[in-house]
CSV table of C-alpha atoms and ligand atoms in Angstrom, one decimal:
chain,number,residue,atom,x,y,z
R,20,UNK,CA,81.7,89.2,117.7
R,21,UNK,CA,81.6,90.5,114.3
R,22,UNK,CA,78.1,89.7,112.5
R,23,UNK,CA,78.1,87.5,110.1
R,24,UNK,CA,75.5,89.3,108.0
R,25,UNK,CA,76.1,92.5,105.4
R,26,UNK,CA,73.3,93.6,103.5
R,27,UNK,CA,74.4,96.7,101.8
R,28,UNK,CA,77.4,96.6,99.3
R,29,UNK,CA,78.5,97.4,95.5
R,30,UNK,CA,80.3,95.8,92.9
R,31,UNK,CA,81.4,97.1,88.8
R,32,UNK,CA,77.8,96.9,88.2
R,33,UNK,CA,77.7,100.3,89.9
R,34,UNK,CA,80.3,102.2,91.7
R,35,UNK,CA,82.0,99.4,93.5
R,36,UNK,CA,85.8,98.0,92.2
R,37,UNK,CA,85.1,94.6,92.6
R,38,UNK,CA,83.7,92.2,90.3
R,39,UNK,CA,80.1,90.9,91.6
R,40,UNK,CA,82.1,87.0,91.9
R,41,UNK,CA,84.8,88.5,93.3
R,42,UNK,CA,83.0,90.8,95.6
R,43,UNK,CA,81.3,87.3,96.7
R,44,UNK,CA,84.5,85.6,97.0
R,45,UNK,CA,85.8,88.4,99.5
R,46,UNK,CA,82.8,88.1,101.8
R,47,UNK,CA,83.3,84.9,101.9
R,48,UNK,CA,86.6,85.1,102.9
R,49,UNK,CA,86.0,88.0,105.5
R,50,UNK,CA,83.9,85.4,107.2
R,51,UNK,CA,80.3,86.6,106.0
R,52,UNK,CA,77.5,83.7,105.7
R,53,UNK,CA,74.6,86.3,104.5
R,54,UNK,CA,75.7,88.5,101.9
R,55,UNK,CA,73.8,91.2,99.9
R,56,UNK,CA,74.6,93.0,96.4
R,57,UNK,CA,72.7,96.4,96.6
R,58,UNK,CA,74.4,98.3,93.0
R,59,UNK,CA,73.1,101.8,92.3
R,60,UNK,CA,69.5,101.9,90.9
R,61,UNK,CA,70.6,98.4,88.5
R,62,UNK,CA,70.0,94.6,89.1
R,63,UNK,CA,72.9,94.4,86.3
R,64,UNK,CA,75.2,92.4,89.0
R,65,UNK,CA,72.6,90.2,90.0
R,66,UNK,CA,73.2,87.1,88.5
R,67,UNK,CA,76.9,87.2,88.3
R,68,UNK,CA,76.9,87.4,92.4
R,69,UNK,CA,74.2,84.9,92.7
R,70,UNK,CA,75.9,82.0,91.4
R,71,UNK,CA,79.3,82.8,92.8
R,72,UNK,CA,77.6,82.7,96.2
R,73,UNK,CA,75.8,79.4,95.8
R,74,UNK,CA,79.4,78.1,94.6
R,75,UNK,CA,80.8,79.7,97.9
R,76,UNK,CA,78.1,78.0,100.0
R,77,UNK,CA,77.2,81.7,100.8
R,78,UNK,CA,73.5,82.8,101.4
R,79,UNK,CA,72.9,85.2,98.9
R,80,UNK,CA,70.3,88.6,98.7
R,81,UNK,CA,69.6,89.7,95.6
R,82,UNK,CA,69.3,93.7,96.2
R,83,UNK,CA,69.6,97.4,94.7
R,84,UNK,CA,70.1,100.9,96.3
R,85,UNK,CA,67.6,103.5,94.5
R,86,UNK,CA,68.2,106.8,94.2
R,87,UNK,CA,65.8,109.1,95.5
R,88,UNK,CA,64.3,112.5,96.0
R,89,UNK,CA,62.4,113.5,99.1
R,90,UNK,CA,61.5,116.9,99.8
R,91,UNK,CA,64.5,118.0,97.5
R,92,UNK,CA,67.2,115.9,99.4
R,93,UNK,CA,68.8,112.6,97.4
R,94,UNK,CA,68.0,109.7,99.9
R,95,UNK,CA,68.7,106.0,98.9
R,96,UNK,CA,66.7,103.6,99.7
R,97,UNK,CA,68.2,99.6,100.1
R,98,UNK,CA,65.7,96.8,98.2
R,99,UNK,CA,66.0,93.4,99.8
R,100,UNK,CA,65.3,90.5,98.3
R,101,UNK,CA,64.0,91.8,94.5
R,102,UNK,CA,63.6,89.6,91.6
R,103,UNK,CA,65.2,90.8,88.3
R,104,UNK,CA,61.9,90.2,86.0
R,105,UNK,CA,60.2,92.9,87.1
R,106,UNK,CA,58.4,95.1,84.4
R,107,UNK,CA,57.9,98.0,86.6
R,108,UNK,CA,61.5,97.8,88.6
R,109,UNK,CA,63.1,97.4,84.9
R,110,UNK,CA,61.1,100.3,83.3
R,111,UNK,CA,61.8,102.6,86.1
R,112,UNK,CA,65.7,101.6,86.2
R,113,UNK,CA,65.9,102.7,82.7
R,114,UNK,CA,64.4,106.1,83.7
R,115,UNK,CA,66.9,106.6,85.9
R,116,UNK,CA,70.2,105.4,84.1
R,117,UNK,CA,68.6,107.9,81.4
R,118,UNK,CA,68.7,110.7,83.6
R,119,UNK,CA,72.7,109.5,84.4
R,120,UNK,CA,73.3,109.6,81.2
R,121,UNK,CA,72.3,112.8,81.2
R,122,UNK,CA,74.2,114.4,84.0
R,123,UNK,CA,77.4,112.9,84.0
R,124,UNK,CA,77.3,114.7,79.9
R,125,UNK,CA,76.6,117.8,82.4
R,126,UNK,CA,78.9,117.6,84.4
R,127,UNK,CA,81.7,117.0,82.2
R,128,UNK,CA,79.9,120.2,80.3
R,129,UNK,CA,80.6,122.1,83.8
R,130,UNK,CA,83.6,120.9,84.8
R,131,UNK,CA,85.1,121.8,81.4
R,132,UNK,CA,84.1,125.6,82.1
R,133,UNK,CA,86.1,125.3,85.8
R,134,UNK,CA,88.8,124.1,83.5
R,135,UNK,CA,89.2,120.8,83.8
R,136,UNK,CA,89.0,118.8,80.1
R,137,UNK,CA,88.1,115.1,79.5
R,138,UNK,CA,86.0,114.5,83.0
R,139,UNK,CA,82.8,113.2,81.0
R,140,UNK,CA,85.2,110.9,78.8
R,141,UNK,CA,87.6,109.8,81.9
R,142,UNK,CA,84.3,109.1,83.8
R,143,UNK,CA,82.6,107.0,81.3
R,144,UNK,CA,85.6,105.1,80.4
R,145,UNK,CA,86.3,104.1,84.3
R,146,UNK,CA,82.5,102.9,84.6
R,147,UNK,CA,83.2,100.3,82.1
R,148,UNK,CA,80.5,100.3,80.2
R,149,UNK,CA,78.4,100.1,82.9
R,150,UNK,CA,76.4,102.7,85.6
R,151,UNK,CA,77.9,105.9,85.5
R,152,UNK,CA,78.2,107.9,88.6
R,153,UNK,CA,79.7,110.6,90.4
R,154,UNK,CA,82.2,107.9,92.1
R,155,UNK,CA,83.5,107.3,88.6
R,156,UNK,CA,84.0,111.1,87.9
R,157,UNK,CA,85.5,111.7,91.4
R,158,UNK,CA,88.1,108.7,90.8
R,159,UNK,CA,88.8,110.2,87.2
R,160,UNK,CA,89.7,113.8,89.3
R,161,UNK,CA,92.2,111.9,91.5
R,162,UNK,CA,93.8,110.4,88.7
R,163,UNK,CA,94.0,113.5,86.6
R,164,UNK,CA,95.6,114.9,90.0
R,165,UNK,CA,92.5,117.6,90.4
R,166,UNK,CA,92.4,116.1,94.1
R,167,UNK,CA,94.4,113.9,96.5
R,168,UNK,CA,91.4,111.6,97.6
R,169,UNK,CA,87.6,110.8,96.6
R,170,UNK,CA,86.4,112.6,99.3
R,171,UNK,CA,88.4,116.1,98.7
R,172,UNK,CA,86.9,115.6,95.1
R,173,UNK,CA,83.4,115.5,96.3
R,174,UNK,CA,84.4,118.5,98.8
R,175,UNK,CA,85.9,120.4,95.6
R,176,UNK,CA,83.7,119.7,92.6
R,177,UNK,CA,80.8,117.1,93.0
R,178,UNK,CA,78.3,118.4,96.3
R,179,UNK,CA,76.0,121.1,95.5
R,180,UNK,CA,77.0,124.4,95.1
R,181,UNK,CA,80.3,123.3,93.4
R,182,UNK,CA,80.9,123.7,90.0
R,183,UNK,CA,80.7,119.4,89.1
R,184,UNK,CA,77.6,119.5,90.5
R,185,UNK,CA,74.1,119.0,88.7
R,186,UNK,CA,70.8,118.9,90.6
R,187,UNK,CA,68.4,117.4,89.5
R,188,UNK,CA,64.9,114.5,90.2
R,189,UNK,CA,65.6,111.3,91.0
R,190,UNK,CA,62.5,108.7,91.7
R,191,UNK,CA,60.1,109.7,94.5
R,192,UNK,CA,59.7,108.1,97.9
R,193,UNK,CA,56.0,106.8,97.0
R,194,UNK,CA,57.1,105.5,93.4
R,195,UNK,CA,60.3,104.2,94.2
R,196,UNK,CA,58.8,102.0,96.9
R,197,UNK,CA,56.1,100.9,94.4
R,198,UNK,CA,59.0,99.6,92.3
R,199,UNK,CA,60.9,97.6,95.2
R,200,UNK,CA,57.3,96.0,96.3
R,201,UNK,CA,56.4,95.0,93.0
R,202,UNK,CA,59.3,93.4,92.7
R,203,UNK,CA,58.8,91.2,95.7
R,204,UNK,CA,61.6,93.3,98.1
R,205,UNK,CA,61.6,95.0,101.2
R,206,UNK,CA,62.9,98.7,101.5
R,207,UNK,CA,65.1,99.5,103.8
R,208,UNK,CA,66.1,103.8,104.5
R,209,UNK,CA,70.1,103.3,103.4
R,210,UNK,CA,72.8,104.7,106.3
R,211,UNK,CA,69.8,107.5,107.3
R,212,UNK,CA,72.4,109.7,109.6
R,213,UNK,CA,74.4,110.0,106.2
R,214,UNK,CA,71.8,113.1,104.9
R,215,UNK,CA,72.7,115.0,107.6
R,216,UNK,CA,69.0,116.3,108.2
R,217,UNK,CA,67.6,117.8,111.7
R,218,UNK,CA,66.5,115.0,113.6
R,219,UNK,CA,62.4,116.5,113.0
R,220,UNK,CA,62.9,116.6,109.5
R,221,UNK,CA,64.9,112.6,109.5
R,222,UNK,CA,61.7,111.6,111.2
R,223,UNK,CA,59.6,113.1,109.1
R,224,UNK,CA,61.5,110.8,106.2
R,225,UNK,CA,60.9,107.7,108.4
R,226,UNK,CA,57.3,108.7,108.8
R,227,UNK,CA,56.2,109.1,105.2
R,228,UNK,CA,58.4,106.2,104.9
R,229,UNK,CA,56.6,103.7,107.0
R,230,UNK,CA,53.0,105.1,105.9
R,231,UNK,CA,54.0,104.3,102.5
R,232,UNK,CA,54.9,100.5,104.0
R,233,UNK,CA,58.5,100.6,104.1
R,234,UNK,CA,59.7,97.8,105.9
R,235,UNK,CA,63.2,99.0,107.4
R,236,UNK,CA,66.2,101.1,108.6
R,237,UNK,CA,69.8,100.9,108.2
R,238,UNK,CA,70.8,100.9,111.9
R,239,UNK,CA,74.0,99.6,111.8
R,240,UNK,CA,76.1,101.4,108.5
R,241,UNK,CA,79.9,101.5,107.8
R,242,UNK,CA,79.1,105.0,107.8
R,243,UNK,CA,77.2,105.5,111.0
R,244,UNK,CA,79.2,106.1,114.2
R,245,UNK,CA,78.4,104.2,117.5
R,246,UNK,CA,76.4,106.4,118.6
R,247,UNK,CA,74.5,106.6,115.8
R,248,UNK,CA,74.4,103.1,115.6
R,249,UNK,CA,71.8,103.6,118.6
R,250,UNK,CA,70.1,107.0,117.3
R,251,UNK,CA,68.7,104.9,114.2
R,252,UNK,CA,67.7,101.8,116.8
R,253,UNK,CA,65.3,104.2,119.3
R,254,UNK,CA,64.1,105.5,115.9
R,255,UNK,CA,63.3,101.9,114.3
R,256,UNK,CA,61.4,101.2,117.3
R,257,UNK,CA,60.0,104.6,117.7
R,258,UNK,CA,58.2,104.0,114.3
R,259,UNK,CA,57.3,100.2,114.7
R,260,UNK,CA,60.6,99.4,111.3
R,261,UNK,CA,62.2,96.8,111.8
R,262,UNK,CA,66.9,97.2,111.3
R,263,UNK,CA,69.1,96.1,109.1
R,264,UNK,CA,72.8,96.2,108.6
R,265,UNK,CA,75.5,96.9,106.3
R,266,UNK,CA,78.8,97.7,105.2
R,267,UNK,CA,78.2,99.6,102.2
R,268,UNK,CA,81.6,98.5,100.8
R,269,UNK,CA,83.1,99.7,97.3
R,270,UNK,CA,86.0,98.3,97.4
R,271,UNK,CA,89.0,96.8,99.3
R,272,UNK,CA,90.8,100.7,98.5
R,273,UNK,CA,88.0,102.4,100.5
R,274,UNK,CA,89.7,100.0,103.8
R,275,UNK,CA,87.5,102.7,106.5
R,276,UNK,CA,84.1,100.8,105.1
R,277,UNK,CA,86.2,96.4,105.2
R,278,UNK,CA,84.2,93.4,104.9
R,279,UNK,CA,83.1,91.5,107.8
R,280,UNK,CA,83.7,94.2,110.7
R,281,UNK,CA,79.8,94.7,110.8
R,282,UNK,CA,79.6,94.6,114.9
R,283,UNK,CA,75.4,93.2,115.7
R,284,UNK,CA,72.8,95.5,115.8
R,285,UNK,CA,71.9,96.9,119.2
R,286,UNK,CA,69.4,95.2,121.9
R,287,UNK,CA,65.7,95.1,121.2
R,288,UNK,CA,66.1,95.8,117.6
R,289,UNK,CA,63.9,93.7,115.4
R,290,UNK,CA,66.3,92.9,112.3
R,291,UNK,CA,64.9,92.4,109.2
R,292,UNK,CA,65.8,89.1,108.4
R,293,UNK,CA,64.4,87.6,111.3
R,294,UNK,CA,61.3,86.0,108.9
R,295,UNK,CA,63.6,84.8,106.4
R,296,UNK,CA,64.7,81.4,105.4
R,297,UNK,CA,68.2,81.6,105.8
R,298,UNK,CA,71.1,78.8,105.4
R,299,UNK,CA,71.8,77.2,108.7
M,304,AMP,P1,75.7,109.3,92.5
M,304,AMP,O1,74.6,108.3,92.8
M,304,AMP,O2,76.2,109.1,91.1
M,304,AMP,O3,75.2,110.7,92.7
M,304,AMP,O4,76.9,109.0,93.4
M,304,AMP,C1,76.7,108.8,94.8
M,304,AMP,C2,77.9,108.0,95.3
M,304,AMP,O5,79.0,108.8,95.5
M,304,AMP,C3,77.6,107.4,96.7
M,304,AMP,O6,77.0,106.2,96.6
M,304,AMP,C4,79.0,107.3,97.2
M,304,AMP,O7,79.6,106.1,96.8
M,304,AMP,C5,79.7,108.4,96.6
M,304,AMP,N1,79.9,109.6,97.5
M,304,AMP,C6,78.9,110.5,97.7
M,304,AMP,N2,79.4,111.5,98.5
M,304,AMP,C7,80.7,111.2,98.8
M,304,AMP,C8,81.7,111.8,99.6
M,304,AMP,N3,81.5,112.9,100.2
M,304,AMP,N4,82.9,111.1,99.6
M,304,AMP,C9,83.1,110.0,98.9
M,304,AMP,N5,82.2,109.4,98.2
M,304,AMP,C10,81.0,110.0,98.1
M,305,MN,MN1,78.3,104.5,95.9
M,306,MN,MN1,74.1,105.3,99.6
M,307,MN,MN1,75.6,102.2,99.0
């Protein structure tokens, strides 16, 4: 049995390629009752999604994913449940979308010196007007024929130590939590075996994490394996978290993370919506 629940996904108000409606419309479809938009550091989405869903009869969740730096390493971090009035969530979201603004000019300022012209423009003009990221830079590089897929891009041009690439601080662990609490949510560690850190140094993450009264883990992820499906549960438990669960879906042309193929978390995880008032 599939679950029935996604709580991890983006739309055009990030990096995703569906509209937030129709992004509700699909999960609907796909047989989801729960459903979550989690958009790169913006609550842009938000109310698009929101009443879609309560047309659908779907349960909705309002969410974000923040971008964040820990000990030098970009983690994201999945808010639950945030309300969109919220002085400090807004002020720091601006913070950040200033600092994309920033890059993505750098990156197209780097990318012109390996040769390739027009990234920054091709970039901005696939994000719409809206959120720019490294997704939108990667999709302009397939287009232009730099790369055969998204992830060869990344591989090529956009991870550190390739030419695309600018590092640079996102929000920190202690702040960026501050925002999601203020704003009523609950944080949840996005698809943690994603980072690829030693398992001392992931615990270390979850430690500072729960100290700091983080509520959750991403157990189950469209991009966690089986086994690490149950890695991230002994984990959860290990530190008292309780699990959640998502696809992290961008987009029906990314088929490898589909809508509604979430299977349940494991046995004796405590999943984070077991306190909430959800539809029947
Ligand atoms: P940004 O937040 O702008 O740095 O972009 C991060 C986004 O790029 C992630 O949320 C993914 O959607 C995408 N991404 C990161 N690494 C990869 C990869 N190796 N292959 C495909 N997409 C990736
Ligand atoms: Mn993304
Ligand atoms: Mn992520
Ligand atoms: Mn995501």
């Amino acid at each position: 049995m599939y679950s029935t629940i996604d709580l991890h996904a983006h739309s055009t108000a990030s990096d995703g390629t569906l509209s937030p409606a129709a992004l509700m419309r699909a999960a609907a479809a796909s047989g989801i009752r729960v459903m979550a938009l989690t958009d790169h550091d913006t609550l842009d989405g938000l109310e698009e999604a929101g009443a879609e869903a309560a047309r659908l009869g779907l349960t909705f969740v309002p969410g974000i994913e923040l971008s964040v730096t820990w000990n030098g390493a970009t983690v994201h971090v999945v808010g639950l449940g945030v309300r969109r009035d919220c002085p400090d969530l807004n002020q720091g979201l601006q913070a950040l979308h200033e600092f994309r603004v920033w890059r993505a000019e750098e990156m197209g300022r780097r990318l012109e010196k390996a040769g390739i012209a027009g990234a920054y423009e091709g970039a901005l003009a696939l994000s719409n007007g809206k959120l720019i990221s490294r997704t939108h830079f990667a999709r302009f590089l397939v287009d232009a024929g730099h790369a055969d897929s998204v992830q060869a891009v990344f591989r090529k041009f956009l991870v550190q130590g390739k030419p695309g690439y600018v590092p640079g601080q996102w929000v920190d662990l202690e702040q960026g939590l501050g925002w999601l609490h203020a704003a009523g949510g609950q944080a949840v560690i996005a698809h943690p075996a994603r980072y690829k850190l030693k398992r001392g140094r992931l615990r270390r993450l979850i430690g500072e994490f729960r100290e700091l009264g983080g509520e959750a883990i991403e157990v189950v992820s469209g991009s966690h394996s089986r086994d690490e499906y149950f890695t991230m549960a002994r984990h959860a438990r290990d530190f008292g978290l309780m699990a959640s669960a998502g696809s992290d879906f961008h987009g029906p042309e990314h088929p490898w993370l589909a809508l509604g193929r979430l299977p349940q978390l494991p046995d004796g995880c405590r999943p984070i919506w077991e306190d909430w008032p959800l539809a029947a």
